mmCIF file of C-alpha atoms in Angstrom:
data_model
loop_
_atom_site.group_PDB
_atom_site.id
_atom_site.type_symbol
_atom_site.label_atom_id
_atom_site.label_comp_id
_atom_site.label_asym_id
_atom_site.label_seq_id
_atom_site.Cartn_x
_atom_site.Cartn_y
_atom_site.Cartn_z
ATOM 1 C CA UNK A 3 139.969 72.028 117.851
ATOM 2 C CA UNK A 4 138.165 71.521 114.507
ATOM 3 C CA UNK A 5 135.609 68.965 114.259
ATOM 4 C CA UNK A 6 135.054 67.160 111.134
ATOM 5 C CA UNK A 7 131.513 65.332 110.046
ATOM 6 C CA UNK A 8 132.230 62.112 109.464
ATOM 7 C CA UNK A 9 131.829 60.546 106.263
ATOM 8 C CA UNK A 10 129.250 58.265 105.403
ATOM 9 C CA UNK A 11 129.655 55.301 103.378
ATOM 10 C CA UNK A 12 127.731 55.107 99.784
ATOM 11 C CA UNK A 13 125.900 52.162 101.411
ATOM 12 C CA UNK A 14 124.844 54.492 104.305
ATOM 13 C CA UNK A 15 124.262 57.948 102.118
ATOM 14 C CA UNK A 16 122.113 55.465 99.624
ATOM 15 C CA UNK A 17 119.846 54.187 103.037
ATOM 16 C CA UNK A 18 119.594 57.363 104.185
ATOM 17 C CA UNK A 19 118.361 58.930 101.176
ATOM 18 C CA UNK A 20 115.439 55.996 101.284
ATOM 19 C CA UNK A 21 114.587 56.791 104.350
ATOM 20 C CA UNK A 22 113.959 60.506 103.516
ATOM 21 C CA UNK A 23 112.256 59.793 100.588
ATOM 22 C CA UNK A 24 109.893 57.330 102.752
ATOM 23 C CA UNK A 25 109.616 59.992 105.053
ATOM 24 C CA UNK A 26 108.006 62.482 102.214
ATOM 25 C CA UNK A 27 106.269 59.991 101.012
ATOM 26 C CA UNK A 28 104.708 59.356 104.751
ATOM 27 C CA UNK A 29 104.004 62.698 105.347
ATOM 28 C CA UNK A 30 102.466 63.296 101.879
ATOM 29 C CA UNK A 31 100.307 60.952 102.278
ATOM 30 C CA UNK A 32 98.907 61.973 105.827
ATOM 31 C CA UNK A 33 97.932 65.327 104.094
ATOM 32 C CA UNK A 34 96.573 63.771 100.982
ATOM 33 C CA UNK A 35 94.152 61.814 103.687
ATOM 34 C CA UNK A 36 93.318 64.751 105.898
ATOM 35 C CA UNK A 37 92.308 66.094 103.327
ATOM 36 C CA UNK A 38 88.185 65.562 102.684
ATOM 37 C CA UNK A 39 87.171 64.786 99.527
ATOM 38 C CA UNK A 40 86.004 68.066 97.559
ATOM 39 C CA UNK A 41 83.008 67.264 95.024
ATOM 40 C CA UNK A 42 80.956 69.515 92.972
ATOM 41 C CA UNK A 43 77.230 69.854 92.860
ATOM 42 C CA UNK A 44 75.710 68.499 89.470
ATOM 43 C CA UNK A 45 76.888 70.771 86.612
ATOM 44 C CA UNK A 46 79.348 73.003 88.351
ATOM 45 C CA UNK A 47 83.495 72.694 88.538
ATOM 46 C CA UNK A 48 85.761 74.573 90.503
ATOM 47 C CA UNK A 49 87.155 77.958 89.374
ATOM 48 C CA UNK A 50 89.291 77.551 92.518
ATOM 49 C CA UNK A 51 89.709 74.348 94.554
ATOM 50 C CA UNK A 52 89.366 74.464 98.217
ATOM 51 C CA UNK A 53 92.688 74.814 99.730
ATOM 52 C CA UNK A 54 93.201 75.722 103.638
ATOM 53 C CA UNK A 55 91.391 78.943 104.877
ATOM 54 C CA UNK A 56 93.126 82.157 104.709
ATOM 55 C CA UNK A 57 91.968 85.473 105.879
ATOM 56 C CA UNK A 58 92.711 88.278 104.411
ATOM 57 C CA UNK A 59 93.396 88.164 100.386
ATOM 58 C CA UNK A 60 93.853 85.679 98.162
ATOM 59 C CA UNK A 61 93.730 84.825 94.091
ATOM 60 C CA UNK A 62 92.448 82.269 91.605
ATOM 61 C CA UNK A 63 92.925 82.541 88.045
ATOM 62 C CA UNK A 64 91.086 85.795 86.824
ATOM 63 C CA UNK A 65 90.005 86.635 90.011
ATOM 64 C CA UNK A 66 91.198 88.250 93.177
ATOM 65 C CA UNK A 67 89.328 87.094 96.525
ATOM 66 C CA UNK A 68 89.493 88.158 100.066
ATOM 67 C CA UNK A 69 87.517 86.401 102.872
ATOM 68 C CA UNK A 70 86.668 88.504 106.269
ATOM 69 C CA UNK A 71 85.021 87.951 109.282
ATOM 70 C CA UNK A 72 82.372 90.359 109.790
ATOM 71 C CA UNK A 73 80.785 89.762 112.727
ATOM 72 C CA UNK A 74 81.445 86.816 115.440
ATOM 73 C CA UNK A 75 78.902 84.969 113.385
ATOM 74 C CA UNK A 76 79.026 86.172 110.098
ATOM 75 C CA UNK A 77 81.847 85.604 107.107
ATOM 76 C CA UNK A 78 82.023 87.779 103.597
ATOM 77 C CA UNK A 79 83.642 86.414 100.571
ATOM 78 C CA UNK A 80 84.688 88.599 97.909
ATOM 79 C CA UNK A 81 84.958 88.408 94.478
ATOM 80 C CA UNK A 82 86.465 90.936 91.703
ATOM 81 C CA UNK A 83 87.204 90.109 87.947
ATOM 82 C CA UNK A 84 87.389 90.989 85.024
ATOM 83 C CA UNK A 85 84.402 91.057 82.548
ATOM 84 C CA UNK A 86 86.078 88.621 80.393
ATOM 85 C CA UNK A 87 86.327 86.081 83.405
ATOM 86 C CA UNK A 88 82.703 86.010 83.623
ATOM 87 C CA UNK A 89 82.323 85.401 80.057
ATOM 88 C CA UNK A 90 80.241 82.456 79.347
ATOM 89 C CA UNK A 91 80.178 82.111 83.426
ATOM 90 C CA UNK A 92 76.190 82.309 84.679
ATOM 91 C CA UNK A 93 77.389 81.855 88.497
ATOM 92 C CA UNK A 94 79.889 81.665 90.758
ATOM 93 C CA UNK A 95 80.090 80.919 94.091
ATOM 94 C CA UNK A 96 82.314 80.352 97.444
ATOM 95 C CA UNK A 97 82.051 77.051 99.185
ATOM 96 C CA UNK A 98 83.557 76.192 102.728
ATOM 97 C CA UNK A 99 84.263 72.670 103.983
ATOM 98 C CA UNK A 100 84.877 71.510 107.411
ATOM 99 C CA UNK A 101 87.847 69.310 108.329
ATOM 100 C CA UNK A 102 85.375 66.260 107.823
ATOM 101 C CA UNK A 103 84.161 66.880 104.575
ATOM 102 C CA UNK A 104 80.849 68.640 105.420
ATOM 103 C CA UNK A 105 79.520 71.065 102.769
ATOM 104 C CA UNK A 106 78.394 74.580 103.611
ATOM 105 C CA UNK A 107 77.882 76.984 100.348
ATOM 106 C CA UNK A 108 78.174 80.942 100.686
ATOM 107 C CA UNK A 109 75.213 83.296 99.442
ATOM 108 C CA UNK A 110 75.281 85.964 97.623
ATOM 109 C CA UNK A 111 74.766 89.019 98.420
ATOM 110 C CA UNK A 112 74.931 91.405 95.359
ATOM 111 C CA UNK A 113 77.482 92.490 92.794
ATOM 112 C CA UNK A 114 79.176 95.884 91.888
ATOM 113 C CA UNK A 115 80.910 96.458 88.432
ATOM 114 C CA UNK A 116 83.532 99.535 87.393
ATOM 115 C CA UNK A 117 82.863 99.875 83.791
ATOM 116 C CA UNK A 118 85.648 102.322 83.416
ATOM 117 C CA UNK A 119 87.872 99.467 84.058
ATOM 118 C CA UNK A 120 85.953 96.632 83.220
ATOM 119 C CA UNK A 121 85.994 94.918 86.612
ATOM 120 C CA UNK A 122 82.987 93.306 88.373
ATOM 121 C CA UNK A 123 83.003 92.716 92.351
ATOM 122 C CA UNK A 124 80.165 89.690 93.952
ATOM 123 C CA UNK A 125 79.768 89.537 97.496
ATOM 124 C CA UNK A 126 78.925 86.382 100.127
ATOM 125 C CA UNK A 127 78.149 85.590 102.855
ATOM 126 C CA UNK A 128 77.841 82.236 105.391
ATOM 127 C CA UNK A 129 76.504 82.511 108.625
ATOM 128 C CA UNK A 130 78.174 80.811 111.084
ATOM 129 C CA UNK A 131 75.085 80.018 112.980
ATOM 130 C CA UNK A 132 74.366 77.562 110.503
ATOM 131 C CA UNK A 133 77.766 75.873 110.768
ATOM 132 C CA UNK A 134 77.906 73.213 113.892
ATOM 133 C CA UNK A 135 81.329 72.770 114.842
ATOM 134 C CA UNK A 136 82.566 69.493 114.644
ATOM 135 C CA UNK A 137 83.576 66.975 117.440
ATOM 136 C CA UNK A 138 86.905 67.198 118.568
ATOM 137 C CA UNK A 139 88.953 64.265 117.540
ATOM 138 C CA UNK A 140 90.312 61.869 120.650
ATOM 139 C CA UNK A 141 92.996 63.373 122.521
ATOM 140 C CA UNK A 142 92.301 67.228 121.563
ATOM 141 C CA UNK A 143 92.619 69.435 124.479
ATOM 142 C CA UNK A 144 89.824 69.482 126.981
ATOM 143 C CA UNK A 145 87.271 72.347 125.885
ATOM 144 C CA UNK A 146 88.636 72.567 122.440
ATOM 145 C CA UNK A 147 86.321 72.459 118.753
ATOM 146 C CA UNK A 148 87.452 72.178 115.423
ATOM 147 C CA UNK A 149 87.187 75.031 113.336
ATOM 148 C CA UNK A 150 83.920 74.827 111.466
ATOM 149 C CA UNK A 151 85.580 76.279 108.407
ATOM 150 C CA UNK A 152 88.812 74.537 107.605
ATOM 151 C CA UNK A 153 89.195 74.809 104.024
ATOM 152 C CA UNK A 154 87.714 76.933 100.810
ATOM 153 C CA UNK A 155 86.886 77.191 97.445
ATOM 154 C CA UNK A 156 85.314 79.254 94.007
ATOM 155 C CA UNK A 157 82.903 77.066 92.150
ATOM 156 C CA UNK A 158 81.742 77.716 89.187
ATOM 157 C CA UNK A 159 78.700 77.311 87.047
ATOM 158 C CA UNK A 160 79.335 77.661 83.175
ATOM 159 C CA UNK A 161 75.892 79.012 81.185
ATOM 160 C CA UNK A 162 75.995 75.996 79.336
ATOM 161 C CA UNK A 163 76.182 73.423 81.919
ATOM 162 C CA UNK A 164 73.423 75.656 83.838
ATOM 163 C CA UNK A 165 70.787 75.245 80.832
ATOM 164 C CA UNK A 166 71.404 71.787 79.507
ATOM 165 C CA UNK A 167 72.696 69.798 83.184
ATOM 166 C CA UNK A 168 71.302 72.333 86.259
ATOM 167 C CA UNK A 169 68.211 73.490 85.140
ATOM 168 C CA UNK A 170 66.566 70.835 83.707
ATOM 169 C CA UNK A 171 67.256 68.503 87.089
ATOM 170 C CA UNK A 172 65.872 71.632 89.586
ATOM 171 C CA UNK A 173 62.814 71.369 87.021
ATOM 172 C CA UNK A 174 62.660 67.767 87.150
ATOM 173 C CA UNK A 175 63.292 67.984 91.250
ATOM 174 C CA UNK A 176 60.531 70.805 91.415
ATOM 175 C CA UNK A 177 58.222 68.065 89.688
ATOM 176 C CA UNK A 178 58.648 65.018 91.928
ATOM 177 C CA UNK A 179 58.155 67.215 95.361
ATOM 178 C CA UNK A 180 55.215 69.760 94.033
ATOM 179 C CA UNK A 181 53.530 67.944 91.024
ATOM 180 C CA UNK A 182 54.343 71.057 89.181
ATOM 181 C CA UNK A 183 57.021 72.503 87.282
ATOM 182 C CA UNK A 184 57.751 76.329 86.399
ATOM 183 C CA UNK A 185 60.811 76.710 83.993
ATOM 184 C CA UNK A 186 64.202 78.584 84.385
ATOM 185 C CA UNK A 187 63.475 81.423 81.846
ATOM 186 C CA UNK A 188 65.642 81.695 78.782
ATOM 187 C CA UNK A 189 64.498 83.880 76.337
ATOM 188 C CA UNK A 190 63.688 82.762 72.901
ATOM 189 C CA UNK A 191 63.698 79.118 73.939
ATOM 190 C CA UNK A 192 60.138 77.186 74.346
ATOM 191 C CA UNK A 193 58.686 77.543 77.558
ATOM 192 C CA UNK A 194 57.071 74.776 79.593
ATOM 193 C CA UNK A 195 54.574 74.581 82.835
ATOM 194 C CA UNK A 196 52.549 72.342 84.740
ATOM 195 C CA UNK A 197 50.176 74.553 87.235
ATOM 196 C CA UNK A 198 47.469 73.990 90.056
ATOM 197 C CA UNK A 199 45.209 76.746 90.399
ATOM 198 C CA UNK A 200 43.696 78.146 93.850
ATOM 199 C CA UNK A 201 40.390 76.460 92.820
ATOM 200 C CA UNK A 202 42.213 73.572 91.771
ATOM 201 C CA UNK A 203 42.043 73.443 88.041
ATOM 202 C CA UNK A 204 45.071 72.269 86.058
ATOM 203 C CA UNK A 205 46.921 74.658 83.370
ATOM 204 C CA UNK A 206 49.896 73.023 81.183
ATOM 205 C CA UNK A 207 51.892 74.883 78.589
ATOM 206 C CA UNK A 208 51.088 72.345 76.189
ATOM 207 C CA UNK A 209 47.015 72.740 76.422
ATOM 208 C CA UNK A 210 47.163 76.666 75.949
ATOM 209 C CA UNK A 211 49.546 76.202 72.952
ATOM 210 C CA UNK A 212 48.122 78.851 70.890
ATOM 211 C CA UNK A 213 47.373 81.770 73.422
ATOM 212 C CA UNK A 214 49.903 84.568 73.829
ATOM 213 C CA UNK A 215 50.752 83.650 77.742
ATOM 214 C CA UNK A 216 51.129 86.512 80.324
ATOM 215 C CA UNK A 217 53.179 84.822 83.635
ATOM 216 C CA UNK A 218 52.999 87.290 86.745
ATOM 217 C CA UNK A 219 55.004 86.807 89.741
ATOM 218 C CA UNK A 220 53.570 89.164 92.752
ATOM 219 C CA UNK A 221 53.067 88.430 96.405
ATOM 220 C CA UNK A 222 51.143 90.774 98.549
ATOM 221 C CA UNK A 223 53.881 92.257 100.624
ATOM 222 C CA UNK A 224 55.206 93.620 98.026
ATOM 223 C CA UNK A 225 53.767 96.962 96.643
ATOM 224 C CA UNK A 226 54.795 97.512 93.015
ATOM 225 C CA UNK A 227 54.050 93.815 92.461
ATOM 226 C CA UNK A 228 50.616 95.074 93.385
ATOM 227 C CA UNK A 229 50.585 97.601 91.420
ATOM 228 C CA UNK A 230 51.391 96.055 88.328
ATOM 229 C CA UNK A 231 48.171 93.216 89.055
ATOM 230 C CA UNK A 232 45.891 96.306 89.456
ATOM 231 C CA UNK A 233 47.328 97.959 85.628
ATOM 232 C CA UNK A 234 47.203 94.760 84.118
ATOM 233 C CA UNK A 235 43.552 94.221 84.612
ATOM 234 C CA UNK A 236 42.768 96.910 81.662
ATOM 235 C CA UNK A 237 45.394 95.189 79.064
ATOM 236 C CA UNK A 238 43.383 91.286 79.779
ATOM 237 C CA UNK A 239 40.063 93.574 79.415
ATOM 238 C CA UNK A 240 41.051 94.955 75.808
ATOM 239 C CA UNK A 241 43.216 91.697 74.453
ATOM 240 C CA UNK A 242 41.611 88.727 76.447
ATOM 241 C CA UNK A 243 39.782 88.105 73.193
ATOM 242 C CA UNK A 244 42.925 88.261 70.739
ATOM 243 C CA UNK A 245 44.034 86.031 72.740
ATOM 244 C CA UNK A 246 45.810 86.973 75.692
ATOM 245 C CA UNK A 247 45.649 84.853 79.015
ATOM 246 C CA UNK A 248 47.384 85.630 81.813
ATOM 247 C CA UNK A 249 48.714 83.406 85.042
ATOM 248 C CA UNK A 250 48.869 85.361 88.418
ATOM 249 C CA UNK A 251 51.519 83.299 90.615
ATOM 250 C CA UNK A 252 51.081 84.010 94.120
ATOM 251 C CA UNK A 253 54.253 84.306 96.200
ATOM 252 C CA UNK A 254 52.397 84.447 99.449
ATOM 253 C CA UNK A 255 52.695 82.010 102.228
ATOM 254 C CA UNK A 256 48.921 81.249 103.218
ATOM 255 C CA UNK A 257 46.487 79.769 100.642
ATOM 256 C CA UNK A 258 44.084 81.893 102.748
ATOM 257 C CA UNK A 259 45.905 84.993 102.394
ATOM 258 C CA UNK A 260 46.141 84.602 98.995
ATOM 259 C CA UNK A 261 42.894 83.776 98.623
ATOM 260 C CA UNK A 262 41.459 86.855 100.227
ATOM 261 C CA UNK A 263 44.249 88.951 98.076
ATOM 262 C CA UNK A 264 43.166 87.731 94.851
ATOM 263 C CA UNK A 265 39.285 88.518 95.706
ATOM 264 C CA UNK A 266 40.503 91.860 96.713
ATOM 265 C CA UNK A 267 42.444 92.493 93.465
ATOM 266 C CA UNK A 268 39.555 91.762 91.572
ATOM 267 C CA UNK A 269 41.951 89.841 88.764
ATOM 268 C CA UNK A 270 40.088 87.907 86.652
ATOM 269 C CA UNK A 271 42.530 84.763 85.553
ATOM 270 C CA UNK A 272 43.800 81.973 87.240
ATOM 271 C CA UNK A 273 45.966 82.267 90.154
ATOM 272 C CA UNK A 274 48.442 80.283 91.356
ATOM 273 C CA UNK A 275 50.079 79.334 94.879
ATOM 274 C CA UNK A 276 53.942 79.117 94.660
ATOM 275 C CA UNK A 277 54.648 76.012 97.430
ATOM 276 C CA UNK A 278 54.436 77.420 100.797
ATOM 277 C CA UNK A 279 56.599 74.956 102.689
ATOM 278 C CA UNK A 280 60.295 76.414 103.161
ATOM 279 C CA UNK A 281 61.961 73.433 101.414
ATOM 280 C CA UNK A 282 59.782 73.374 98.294
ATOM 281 C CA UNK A 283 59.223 77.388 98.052
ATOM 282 C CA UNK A 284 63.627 77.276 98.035
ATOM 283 C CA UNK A 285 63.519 74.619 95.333
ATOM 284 C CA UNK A 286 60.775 76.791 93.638
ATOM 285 C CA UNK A 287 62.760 80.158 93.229
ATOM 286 C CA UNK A 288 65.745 78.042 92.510
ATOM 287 C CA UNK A 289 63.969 75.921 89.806
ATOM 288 C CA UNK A 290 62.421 78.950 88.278
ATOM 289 C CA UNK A 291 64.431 81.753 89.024
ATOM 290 C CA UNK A 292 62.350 83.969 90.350
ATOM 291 C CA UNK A 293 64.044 86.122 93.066
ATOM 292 C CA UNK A 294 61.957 89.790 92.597
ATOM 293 C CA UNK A 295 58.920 90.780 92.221
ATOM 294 C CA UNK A 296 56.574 92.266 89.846
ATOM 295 C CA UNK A 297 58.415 89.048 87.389
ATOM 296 C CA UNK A 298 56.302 89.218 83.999
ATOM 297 C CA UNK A 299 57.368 86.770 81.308
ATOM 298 C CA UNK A 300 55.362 86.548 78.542
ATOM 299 C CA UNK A 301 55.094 83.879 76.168
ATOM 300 C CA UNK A 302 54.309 83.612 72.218
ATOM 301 C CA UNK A 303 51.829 81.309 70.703
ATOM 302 C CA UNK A 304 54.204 79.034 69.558
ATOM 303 C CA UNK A 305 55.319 77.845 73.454
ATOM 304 C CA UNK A 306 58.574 79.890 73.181
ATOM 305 C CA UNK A 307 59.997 82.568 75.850
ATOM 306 C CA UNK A 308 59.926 86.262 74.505
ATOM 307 C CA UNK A 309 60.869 88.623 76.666
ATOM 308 C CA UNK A 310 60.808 89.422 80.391
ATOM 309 C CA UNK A 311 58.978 92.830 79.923
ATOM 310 C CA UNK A 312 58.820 95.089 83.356
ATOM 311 C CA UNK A 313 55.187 96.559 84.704
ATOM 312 C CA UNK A 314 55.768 99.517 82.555
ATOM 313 C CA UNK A 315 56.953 97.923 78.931
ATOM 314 C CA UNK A 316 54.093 94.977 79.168
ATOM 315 C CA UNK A 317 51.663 95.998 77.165
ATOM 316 C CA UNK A 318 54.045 97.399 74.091
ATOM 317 C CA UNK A 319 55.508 93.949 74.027
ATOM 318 C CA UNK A 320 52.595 92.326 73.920
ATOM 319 C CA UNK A 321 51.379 94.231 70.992
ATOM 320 C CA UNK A 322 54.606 92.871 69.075
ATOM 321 C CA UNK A 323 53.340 89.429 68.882
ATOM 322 C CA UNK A 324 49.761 89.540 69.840
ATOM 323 C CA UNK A 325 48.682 89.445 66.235
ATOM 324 C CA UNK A 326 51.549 86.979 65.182
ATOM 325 C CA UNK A 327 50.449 83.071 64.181
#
């Protein structure tokens, strides 16, 4: 025999329809709240918000991404895009939350490009040992952690917002936990400094208005870096009195050691100690960029950010503006 559903009234089909959409409503909710709240460091927005982790492949606008573990403790993000969606883009960058809310941020690695078809790959990584996993919430099963990486995301950081918001605040940061600042570099903009010497001495940007200005970035460990300290002793011999100063800006870790390797160097202009505590050296590189070494960036006498010459092009640059007002 047949069965037939049974009608329901308009009374019933109107209730039940309220009920469902309650339902949704319930349920959409409960998501919206387990969700954390997703906020962007100063100056950056999100190319990508963070949605639930995925392995394997993924997109964003402009930009494929695939996320991998690597090792037990080790996850890779990566990138690849088009030229054209780094246009105007100084940074990007993958950022994992937990199912609390807790920020952990991806570093990068390095980058590829295919210039036959205009594509550019970035790499990351986030080690998990860094990640704590969080505690499990009250009636999980006996033994069991939440995964430390529940949802992720593509910031990005435009070139704009990174030279009128970012930099200026690491700058400002740099200032209130060193007493000194060292500028992001951007070329033909004016250049400013506040330095402590190894002897103690101050040297500002503002008092050596006037002098062409020779910044090196070396640390002892690192042999071209060395190199380029020992060739630049001849151009300060011949231009010192056009002119030219330069700032040595030690990248070692011990005032001693860096000490000892300026008397063995023989340089004769002021050195400087880049902070050796871990925090401050991190704000340091981030405040002023410098990630490599030999870093030369020399300076006009107007206060204004030429060029970013390498060990071998110094000197010629210098001779471009040496004799300039």
């Amino acid at each position: 025999m047949q069965h037939r559903r049974p009608r329901l009234s308009k009374k019933r089909k109107t209730l039940l329809a309220s009920a469902v959409a309650l339902a949704a409503a319930a349920v959409l909710t409960t998501v919206a709240l387990a969700a954390p709240e997703f906020k962007n460091d100063t100056g950056w927005a999100w190319q990508l918000p963070p949605l639930p982790t995925r392995w394997g492949s993924g997109g964003a606008p402009g930009m494929l991404m695939r996320l991998d573990r690597m090792t037990p403790n080790r996850l890779q993000v990566t990138l690849a895009y088009p030229f054209e969606t780094r246009r105007d883009v100084f940074k990007f960058r993958p950022v994992a939350f937990s199912a609390g809310g807790q920020r952990f941020e991806f570093q990068w690695d390095g980058d590829a490009t295919q210039d036959q078809i205009k594509m550019m790959m970035s790499v990351y990584s986030l080690d998990l040992n860094q990640v704590p996993h969080e505690v499990p919430a009250a009636g999980a099963q006996e033994g069991s952690q939440t995964p430390p990486i529940a949802f992720l995301g593509i910031e990005k950081l435009t070139s704009e917002r990174f030279e009128n918001v970012v930099a200026p605040a690491l700058s400002r940061k740099l200032k209130e936990a060193t007493g000194q600042t060292l500028s992001y570099p951007f070329t033909d903009k004016p250049y400013e400094f506040e330095l402590t010497t190894l002897d103690g001495k101050r040297l500002t940007s503002k008092e050596l208005r006037g002098k062409v200005i020779l910044l090196a970035a070396w640390t002892t460990s690192n042999v071209p870096s060395l190199a380029a300290m020992t060739s630049l002793k001849e151009i300060y011999r011949k231009l010192n009195s056009n002119g030219l100063e330069i700032i040595g800006i030690c990248h070692d870790f011990d005032i001693d050691q860096a000490k000892q390797s300026v008397a063995a160097l023989g340089t004769p202009w002021a050195n400087v100690l880049a902070p050796p505590g871990k925090e401050q050296r991190e704000l340091w590189v981030r405040a002023a960029g410098i990630e490599s070494f030999p870093r030369l960036l020399l300076i006009d006498r107007q206060g204004i950010l030429r060029v970013e010459p390498s060990a071998q092009t110094v000197e010629a640059e210098i001779m471009k503006i040496i004799d300039r007002p």
